[in-house]
CSV table of C-alpha atoms and ligand atoms in Angstrom, one decimal:
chain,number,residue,atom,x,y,z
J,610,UNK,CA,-56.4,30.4,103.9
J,611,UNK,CA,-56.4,29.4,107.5
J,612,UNK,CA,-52.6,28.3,108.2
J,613,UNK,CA,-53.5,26.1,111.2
J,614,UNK,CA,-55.2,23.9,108.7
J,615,UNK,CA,-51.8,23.5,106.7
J,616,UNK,CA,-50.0,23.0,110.2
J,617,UNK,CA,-52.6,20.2,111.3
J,618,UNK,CA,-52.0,17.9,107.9
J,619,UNK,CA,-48.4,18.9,108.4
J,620,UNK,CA,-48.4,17.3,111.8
J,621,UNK,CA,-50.4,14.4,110.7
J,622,UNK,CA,-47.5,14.2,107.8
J,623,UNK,CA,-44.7,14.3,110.5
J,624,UNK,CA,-46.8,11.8,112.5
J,625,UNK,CA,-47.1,9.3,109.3
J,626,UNK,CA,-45.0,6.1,110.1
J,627,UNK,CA,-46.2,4.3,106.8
J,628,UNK,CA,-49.8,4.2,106.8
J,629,UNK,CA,-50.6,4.9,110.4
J,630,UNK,CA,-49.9,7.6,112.3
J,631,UNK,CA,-48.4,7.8,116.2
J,632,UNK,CA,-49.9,10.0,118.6
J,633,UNK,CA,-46.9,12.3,118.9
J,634,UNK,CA,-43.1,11.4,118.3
J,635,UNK,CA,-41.8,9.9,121.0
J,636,UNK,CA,-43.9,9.7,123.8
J,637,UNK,CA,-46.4,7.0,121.7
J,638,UNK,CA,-43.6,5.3,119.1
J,639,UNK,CA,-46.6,3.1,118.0
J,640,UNK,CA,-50.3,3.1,116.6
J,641,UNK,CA,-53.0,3.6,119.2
J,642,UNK,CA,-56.3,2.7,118.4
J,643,UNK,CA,-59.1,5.2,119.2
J,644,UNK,CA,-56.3,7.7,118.0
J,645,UNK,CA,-56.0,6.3,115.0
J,646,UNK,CA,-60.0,6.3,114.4
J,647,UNK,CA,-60.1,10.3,115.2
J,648,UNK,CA,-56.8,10.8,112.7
J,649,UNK,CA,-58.6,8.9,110.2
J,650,UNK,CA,-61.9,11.4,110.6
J,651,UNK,CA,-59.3,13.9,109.6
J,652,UNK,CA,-57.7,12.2,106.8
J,653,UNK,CA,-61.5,12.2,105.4
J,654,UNK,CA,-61.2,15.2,105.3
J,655,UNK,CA,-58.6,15.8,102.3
J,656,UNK,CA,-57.6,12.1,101.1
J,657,UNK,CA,-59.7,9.3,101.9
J,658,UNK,CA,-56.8,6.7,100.5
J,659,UNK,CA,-55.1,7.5,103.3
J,660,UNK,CA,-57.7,7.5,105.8
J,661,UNK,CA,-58.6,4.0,104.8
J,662,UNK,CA,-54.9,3.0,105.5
J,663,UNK,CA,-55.3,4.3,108.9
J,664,UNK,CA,-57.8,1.5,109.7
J,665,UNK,CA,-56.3,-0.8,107.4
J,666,UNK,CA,-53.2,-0.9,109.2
J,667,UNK,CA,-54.4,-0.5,112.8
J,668,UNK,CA,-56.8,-3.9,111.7
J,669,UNK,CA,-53.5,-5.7,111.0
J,670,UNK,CA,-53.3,-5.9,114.8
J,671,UNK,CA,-56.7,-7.3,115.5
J,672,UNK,CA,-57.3,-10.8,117.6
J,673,UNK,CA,-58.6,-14.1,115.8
J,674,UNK,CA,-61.4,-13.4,118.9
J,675,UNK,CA,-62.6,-9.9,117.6
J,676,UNK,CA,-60.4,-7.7,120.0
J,677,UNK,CA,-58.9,-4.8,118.1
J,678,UNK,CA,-55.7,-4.2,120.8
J,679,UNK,CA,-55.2,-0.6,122.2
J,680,UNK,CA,-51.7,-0.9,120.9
J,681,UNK,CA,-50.1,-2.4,117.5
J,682,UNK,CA,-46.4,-2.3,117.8
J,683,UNK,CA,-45.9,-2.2,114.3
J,684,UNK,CA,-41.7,-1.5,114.7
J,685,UNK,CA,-40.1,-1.5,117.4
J,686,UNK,CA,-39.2,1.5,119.6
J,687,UNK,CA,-37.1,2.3,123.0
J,688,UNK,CA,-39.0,4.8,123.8
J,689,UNK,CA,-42.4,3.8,125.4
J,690,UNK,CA,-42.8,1.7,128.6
J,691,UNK,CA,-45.1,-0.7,128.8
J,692,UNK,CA,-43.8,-2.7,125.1
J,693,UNK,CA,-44.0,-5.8,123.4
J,694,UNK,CA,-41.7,-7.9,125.7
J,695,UNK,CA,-44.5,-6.4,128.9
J,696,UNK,CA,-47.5,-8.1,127.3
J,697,UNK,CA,-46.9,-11.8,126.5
J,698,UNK,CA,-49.2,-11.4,123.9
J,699,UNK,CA,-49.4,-14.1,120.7
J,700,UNK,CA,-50.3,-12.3,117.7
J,701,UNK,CA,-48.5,-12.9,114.8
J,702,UNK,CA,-47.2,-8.3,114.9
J,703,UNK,CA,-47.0,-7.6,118.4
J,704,UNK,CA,-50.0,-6.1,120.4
J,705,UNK,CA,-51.0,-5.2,123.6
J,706,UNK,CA,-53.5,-7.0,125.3
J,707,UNK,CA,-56.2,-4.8,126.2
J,708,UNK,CA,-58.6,-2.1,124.3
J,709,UNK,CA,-59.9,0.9,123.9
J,710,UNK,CA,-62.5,3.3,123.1
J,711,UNK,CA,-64.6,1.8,120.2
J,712,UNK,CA,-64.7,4.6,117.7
J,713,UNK,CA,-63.4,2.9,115.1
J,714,UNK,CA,-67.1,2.6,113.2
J,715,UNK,CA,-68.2,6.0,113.8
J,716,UNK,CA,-64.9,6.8,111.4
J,717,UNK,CA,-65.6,4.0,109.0
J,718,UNK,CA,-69.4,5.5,108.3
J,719,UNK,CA,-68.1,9.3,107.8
J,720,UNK,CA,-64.8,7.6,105.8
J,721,UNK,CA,-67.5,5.7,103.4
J,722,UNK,CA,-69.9,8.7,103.2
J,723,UNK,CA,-66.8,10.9,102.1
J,724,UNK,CA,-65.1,7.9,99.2
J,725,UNK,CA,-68.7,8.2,97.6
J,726,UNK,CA,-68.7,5.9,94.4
J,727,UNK,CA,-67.1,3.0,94.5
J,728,UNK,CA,-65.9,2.9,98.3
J,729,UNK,CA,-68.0,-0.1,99.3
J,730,UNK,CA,-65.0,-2.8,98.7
J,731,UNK,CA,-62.9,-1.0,100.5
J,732,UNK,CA,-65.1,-0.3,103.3
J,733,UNK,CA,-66.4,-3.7,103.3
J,734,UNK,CA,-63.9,-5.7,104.8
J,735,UNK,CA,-63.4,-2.7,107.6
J,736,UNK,CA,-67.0,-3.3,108.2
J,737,UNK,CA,-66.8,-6.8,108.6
J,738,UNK,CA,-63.3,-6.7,111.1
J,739,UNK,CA,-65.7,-3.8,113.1
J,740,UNK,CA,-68.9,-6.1,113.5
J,741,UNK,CA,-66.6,-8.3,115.0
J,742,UNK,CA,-65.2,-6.6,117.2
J,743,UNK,CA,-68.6,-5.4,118.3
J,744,UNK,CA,-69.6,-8.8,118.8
J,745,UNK,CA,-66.4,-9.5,121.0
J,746,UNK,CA,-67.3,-6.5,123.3
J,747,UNK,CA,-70.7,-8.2,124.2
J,748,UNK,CA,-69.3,-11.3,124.1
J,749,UNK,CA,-66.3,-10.7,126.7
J,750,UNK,CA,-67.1,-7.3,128.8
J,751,UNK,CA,-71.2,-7.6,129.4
J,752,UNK,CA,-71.3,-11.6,129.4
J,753,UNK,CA,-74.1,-11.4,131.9
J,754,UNK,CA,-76.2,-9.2,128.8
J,755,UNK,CA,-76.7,-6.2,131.0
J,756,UNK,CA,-75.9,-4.2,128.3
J,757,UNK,CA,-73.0,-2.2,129.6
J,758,UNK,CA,-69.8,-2.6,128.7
J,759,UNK,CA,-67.2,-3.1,131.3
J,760,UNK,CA,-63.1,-2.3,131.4
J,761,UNK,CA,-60.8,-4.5,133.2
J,762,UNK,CA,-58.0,-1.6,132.8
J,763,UNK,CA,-57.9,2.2,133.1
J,764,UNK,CA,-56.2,2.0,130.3
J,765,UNK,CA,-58.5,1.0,128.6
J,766,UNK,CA,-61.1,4.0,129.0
J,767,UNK,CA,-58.1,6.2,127.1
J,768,UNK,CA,-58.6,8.3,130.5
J,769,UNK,CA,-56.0,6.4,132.0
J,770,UNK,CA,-56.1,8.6,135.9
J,771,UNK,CA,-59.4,9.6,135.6
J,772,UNK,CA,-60.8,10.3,139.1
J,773,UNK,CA,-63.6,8.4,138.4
J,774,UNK,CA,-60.9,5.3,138.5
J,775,UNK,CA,-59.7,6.4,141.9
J,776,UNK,CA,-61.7,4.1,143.8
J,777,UNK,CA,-61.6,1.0,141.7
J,778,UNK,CA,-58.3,1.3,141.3
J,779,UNK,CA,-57.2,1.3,145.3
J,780,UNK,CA,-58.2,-2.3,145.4
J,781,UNK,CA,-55.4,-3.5,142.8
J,782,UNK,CA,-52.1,-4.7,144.4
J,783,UNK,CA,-49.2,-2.2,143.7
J,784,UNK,CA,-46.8,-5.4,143.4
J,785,UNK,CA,-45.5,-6.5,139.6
J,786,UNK,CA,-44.4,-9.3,138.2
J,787,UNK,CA,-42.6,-7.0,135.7
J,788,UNK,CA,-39.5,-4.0,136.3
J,789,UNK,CA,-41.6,-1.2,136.0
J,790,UNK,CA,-39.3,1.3,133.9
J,791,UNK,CA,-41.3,4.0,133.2
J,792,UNK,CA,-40.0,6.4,130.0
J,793,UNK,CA,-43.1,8.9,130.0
J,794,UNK,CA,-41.6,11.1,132.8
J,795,UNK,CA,-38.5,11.3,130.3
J,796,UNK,CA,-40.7,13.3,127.7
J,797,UNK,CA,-42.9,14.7,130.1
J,798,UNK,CA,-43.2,16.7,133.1
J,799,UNK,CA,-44.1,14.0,135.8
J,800,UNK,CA,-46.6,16.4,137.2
J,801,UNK,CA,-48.2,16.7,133.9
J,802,UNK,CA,-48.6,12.5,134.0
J,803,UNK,CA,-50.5,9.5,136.3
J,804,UNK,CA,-48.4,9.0,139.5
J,805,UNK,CA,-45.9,6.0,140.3
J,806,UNK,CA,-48.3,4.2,142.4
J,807,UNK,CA,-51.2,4.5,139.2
J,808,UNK,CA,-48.1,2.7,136.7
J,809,UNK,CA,-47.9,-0.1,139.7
J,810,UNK,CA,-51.5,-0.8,139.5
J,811,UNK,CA,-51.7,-0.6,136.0
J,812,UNK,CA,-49.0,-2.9,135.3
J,813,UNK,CA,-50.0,-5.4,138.2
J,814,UNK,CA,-53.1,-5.6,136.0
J,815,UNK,CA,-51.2,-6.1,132.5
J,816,UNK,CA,-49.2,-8.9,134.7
J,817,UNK,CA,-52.9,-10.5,135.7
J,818,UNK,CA,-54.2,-10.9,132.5
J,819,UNK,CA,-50.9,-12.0,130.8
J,820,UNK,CA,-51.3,-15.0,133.5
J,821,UNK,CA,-54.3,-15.7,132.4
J,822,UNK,CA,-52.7,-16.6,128.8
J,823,UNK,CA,-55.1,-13.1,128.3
J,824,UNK,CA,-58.4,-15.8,127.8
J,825,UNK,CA,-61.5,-13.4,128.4
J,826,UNK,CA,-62.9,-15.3,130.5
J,827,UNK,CA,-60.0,-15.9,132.8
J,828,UNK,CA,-59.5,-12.7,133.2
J,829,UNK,CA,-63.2,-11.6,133.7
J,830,UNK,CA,-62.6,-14.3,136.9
J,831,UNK,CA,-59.4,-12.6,138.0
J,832,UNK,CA,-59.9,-9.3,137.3
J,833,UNK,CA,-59.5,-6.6,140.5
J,834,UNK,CA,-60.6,-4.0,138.0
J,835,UNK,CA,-64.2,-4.4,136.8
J,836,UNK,CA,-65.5,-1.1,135.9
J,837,UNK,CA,-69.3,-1.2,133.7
J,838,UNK,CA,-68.1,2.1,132.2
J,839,UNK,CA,-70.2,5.3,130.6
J,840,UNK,CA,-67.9,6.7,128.1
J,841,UNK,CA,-67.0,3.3,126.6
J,842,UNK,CA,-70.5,2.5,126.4
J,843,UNK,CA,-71.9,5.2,125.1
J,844,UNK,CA,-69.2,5.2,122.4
J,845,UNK,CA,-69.6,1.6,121.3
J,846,UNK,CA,-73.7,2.5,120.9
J,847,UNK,CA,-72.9,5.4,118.8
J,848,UNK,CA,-70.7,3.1,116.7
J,849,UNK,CA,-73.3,0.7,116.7
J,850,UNK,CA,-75.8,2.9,115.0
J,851,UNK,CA,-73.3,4.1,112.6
J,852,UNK,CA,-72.4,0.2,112.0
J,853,UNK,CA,-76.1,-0.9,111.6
J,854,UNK,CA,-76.1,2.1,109.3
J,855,UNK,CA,-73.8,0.2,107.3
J,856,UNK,CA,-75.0,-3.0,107.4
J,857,UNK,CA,-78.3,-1.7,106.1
J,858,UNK,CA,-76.5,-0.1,103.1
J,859,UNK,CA,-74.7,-3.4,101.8
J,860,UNK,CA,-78.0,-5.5,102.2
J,861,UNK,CA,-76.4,-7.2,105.7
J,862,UNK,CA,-80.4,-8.2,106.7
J,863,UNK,CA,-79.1,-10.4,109.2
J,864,UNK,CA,-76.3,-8.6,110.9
J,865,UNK,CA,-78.2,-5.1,110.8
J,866,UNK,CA,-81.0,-6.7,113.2
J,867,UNK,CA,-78.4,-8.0,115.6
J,868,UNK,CA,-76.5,-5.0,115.7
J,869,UNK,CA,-80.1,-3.5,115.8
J,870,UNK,CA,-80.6,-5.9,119.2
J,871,UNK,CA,-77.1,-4.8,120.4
J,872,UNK,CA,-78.1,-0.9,120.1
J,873,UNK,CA,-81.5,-1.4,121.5
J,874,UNK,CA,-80.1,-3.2,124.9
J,875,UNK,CA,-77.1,-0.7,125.3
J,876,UNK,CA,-79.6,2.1,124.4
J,877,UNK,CA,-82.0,1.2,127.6
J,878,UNK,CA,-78.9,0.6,129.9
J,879,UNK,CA,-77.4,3.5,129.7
J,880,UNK,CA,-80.3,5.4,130.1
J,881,UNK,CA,-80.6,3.6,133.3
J,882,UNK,CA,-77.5,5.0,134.2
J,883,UNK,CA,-78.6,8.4,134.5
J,884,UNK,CA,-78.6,10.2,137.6
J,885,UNK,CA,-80.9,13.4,138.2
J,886,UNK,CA,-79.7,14.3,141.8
J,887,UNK,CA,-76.0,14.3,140.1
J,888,UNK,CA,-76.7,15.7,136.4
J,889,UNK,CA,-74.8,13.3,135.2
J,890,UNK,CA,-74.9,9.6,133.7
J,891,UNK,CA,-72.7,7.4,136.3
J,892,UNK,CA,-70.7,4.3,135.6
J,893,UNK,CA,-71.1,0.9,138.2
J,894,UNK,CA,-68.1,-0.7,139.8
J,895,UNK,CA,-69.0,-4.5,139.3
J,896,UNK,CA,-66.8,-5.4,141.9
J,897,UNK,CA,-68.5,-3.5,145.0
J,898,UNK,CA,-71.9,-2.9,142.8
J,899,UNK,CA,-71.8,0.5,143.4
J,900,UNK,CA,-72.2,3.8,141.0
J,901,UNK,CA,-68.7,5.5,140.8
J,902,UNK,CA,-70.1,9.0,141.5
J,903,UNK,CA,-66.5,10.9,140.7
J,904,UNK,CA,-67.6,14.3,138.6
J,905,UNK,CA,-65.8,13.4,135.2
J,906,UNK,CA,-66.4,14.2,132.0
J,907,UNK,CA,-67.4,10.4,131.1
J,908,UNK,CA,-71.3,11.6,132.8
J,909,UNK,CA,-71.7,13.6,129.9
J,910,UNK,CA,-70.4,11.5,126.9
J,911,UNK,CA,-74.0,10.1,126.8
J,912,UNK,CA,-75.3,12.7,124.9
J,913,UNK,CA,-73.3,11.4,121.7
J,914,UNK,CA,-75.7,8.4,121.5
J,915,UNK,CA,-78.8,9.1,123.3
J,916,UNK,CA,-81.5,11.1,122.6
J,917,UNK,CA,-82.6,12.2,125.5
J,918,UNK,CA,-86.2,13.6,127.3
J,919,UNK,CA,-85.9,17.7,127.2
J,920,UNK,CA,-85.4,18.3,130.8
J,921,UNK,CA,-82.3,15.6,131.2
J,922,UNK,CA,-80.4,17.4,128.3
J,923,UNK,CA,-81.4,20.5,129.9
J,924,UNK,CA,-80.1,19.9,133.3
J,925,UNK,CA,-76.7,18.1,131.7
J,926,UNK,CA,-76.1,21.3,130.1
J,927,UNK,CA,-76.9,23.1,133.0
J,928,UNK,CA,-74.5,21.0,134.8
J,929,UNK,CA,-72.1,21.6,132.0
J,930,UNK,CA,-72.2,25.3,132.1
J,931,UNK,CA,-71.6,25.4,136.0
J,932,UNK,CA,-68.8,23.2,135.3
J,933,UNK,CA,-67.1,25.5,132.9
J,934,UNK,CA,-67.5,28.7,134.2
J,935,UNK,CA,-64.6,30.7,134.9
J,936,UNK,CA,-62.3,28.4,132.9
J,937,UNK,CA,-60.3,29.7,129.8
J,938,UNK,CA,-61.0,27.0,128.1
J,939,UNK,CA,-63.9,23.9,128.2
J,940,UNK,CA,-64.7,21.5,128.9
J,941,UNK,CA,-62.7,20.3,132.3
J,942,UNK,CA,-62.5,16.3,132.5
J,943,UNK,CA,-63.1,17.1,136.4
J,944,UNK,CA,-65.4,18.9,137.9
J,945,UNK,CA,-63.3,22.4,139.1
J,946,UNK,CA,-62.6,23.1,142.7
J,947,UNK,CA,-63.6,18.9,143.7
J,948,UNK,CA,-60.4,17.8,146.3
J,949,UNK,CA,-59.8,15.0,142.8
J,950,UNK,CA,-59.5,18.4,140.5
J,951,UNK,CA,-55.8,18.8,139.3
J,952,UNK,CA,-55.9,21.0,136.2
J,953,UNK,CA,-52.6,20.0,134.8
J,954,UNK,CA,-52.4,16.7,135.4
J,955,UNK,CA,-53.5,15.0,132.4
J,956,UNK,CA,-56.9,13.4,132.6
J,957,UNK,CA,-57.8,14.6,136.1
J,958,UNK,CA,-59.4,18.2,134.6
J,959,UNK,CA,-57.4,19.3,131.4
J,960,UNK,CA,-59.7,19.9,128.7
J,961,UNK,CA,-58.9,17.5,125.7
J,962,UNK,CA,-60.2,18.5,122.0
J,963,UNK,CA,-61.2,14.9,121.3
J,964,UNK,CA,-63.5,14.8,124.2
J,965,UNK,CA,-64.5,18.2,123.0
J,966,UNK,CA,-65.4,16.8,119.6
J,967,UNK,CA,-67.4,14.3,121.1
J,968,UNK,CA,-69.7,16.5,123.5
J,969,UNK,CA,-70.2,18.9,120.1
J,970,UNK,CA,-71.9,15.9,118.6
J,971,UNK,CA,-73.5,14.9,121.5
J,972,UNK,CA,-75.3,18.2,121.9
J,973,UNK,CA,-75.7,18.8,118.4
J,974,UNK,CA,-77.8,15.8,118.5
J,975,UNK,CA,-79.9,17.0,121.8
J,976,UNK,CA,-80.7,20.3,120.2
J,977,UNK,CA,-78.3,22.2,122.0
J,978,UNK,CA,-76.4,24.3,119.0
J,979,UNK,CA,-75.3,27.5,120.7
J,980,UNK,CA,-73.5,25.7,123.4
J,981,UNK,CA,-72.1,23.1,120.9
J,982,UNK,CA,-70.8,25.8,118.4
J,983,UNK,CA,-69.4,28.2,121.9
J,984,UNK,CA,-67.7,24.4,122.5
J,985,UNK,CA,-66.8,24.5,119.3
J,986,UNK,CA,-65.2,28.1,119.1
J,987,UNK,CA,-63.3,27.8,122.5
J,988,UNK,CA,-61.4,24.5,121.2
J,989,UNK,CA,-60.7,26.3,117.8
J,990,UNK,CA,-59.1,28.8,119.9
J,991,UNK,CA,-57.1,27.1,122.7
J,992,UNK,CA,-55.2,25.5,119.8
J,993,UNK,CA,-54.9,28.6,117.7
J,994,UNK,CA,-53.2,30.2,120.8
J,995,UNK,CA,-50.9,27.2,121.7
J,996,UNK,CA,-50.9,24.8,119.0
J,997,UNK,CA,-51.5,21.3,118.9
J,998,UNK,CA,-51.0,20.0,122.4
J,999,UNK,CA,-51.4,16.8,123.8
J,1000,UNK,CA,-54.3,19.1,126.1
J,1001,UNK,CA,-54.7,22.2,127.5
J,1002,UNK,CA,-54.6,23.1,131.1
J,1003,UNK,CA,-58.4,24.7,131.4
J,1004,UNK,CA,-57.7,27.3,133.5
J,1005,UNK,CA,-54.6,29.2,132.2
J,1006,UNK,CA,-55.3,27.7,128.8
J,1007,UNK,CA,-51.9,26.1,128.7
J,1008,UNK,CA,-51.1,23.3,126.1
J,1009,UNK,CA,-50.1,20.3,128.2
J,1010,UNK,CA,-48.5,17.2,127.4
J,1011,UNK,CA,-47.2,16.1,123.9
J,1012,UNK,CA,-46.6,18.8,121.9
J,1013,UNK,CA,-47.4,17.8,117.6
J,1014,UNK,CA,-50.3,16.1,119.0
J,1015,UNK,CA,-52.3,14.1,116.1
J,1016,UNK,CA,-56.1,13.7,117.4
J,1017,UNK,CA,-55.6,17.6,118.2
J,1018,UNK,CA,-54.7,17.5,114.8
J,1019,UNK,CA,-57.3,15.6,113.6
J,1020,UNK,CA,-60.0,17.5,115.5
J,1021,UNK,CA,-58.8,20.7,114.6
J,1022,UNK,CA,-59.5,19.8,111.0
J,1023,UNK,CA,-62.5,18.1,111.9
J,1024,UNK,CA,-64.1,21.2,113.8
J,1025,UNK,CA,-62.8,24.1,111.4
F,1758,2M8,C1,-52.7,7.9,126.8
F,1758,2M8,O1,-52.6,6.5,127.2
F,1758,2M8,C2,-51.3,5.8,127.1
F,1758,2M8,C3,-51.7,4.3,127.4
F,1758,2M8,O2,-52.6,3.8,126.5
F,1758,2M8,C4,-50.2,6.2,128.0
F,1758,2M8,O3,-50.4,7.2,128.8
F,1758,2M8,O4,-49.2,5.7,127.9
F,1758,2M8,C5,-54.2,8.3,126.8
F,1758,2M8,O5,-54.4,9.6,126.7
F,1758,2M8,C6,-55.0,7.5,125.8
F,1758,2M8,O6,-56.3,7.9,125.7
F,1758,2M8,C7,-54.3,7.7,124.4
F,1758,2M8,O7,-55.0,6.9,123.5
F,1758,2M8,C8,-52.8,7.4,124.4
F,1758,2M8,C9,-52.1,7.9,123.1
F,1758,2M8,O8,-52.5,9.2,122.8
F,1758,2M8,O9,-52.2,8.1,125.5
C-alpha cells in the first residue's frame, strides 16, 4: 500500500470544515471554488457522498445571476485578508464578488460517471446550478459573443501574479478605498507571495466593482482590468463538453444544443488564439487590443479542450520540452531564464500539480502519452519527496507555499 495515498485522504480529512474542504489551514480559512472542484475529483475517488457535498456546499454560495463566487465564507475567520466586510457583497452567506476557473462541470461528469446507479438526482440539480453558471459566463464576460471569456481580476484566473498579468495590471490605480491589511505574509514567506503593490491593484479593483453595487455590466464599463483570457477559456470549453455530455444523458434536447452552440463558438476562438511564431496559444488585453505575449503556462492549457492539427500539438510540446529542460521538476508556470521568471515566487514559475493534471489531460487527448505519463511521474515524485505543498519550486524541487495543501492532495490521488 502506497502511504502517500493514506496521507492525501488524511489531509483532505484535516482540511474537512463540514462538507467542504479549505485549501490549507490558515492561509485559505474558507471554500475556494476551483479548489473545491479538483478536491471533489479526489473525493470520487473513494466516497462519492462526500464529493457530492463538496459541490453541494460550494453551490450554497452561488448568485441569483449564475455566478458561482471564487470565495464562500461559510464561517468566519481572522485569518485571511481580503474577507467578508472587503466585498460589500449581498448574498444571503457571505461571498466574494468575483470568480474563478470554471472546472466545476468537468468534476460533476467524472463525480456522476463514478455514483453509477442511481446518481442522476443528485447530480441533477448540480447540473442545472452548472448550466447556469455557464450561461452567466457568456452572458457577463464575452457580451460582445466573441467567444472568449474575459477576467476583470487576476484573481480571478487562480494565477493571481502571473506574468502574463503584468502588463494589464500596471494600468490599475494602486490607491484603495479599503485598509489594505494583508495576513498572507503572516503564514508565508513574503518572497514566496504577489508583492505589496499587486494587493493595491487587486484590492483597487475589489473596491471598483463593489462601487458598482458588483452589476456585470457596470463593472464591464468600469473595469481597468479586461483580460480575454486562455486558461479560463479553455477550461470553461472543456467543461462545456463535459456539461453537454450531461445534458445529453438526462434527455436536456434543448439545453445540450445551446451548450452545443456555446462549445462550438469558444472552440473556433480559441483556436484563433494560437500563435505559431510563439508555440503557444495567447490571451488579448481588451483594453489596449493587443495579445498578452508573457511565456506562461496559460499558452498551453488549450490542449485540455482542443483537438488540435498534428504539427500545432507537435510544436506545443516542443515548446514544452525546451521549457522544462534542466528543471527538477515540470512544468514551470514561466518560461525559465525570461527577466518575469522567479522560481519561488508563487505563480511567476513554480510548478503547480493542478496545472500539471490539466496539461496530462490535455496531451493525453492530442496523442501525446509518453510526455503525459513523464508529466505524470515527475509530479508523483516532487510530492513523494516533499509532501503536499502549496507548489514546488521547479528548479531545486522545493515545496513552496502552504504546506497540507488539498488540490495537491486531490491530484495526487487523482494521478496515482
Ligand atoms: C490563491 O489565490 C488566493 C486568492 O483567490 C490568494 O492568494 O489569496 C491562488 O493560488 C488560487 O488559484 C487558489 O484558488 C487560492 C486557494 O488555493 O489561492
Amino acid at each position: 500500500m502506497n502511504m502517500h495515498i493514506d496521507q492525501a485522504k488524511r489531509i483532505l480529512a484535516q482540511n474537512d470544515r463540514g462538507g467542504y474542504t479549505v485549501p490549507t489551514d490558515r492561509l485559505y480559512p474558507f471554500q475556494w471554488n476551483w479548489d473545491s472542484a479538483f478536491v471533489a475529483m479526489g473525493f470520487a475517488l473513494y466516497d462519492t457522498d462526500r464529493a457530492y457535498r463538496e459541490l453541494e456546499r460550494l453551490v450554497e454560495g452561488q448568485w441569483a445571476d449564475g455566478m458561482i463566487p471564487h470565495i464562500v465564507f461559510h464561517a468566519p475567520s481572522e485569518t485571511y485578508f481580503p474577507g467578508p466586510d472587503v466585498w460589500h457583497t449581498k448574498h444571503a452567506i457571505p461571498t466574494s464578488g468575483i470568480t474563478q476557473p470554471p472546472v466545476f462541470a468537468i468534476a460533476l461528469r467524472k463525480l456522476h460517471e463514478a455514483a453509477g446507479k442511481g446518481a442522476e438526482a443528485r447530480t441533477l440539480p448540480l447540473y442545472e446550478a452548472a448550466l447556469k453558471w455557464h450561461r452567466w459566463w457568456y452572458s457577463a464576460r464575452d457580451p460582445d459573443g466573441t467567444g472568449l471569456v474575459a477576467l476583470l481580476h487576476p484573481w480571478e484566473s487562480g494565477s493571481d501574479n502571473s506574468p502574463a498579468w503584468d502588463i494589464a495590471l500596471a494600468r490599475v490605480p494602486t490607491t484603495t478605498d479599503t485598509l489594505v491589511v494583508r495576513k498572507d505574509t503572516g503564514h508565508v514567506n513574503a518572497d514566496m507571495r504577489p508583492r505589496d503593490e499587486d494587493y493595491r491593484r487587486f484590492i483597487h479593483l475589489v473596491d471598483t466593482y463593489a462601487a458598482c453595487g458588483w452589476d456585470p455590466a457596470k463593472q464591464w464599463e468600469k473595469a481597468s482590468f479586461k483580460v480575454a483570457e486562455i486558461q479560463t477559456t479553455a477550461i470553461l470549453l472543456k467543461a462545456g463538453e463535459d456539461l453537454e455530455h450531461l445534458a445529453s444523458l438526462f434527455d436536456r434536447t434543448e439545453e445540450a444544443i445551446e451548450i452545443a452552440a456555446f462549445n462550438d463558438r469558444t472552440r473556433k476562438a480559441l483556436m484563433a488564439q494560437w500563435r505559431p511564431e510563439l508555440a503557444r496559444f495567447v490571451s488579448r488585453d481588451l483594453i489596449s487590443g493587443e495579445d498578452v505575449e508573457a511565456a506562461t503556462q496559460a499558452g498551453f492549457i488549450p490542449l485540455l479542450s482542443l483537438d488540435l492539427d498534428k504539427q500545432v500539438a507537435d510544436a506545443l510540446v516542443s515548446e514544452m520540452k525546451a521549457w522544462s529542460k534542466d528543471l527538477k521538476v515540470a512544468f514551470p508556470t514561466t518560461k525559465p531564464g525570461i527577466a518575469s521568471w522567479e522560481p519561488k515566487r508563487y505563480w511567476r514559475g513554480p510548478a503547480w500539480a493542478i496545472i500539471n493534471w490539466l496539461l496530462i489531460d490535455g496531451l493525453k487527448r492530442n496523442g501525446h502519452t509518453a510526455v503525459a505519463e513523464e508529466l505524470r511521474k515527475s509530479t508523483l515524485a516532487a510530492i513523494e519527496t516533499e509532501g503536499f505543498a502549496e507548489y514546488f519550486d521547479p528548479v531545486t524541487g522545493q515545496g513552496c507555499g502552504g504546506l497540507g495543501f488539498s488540490w495537491t492532495a486531490a491530484a495526487y490521488l487523482w494521478l496515482e
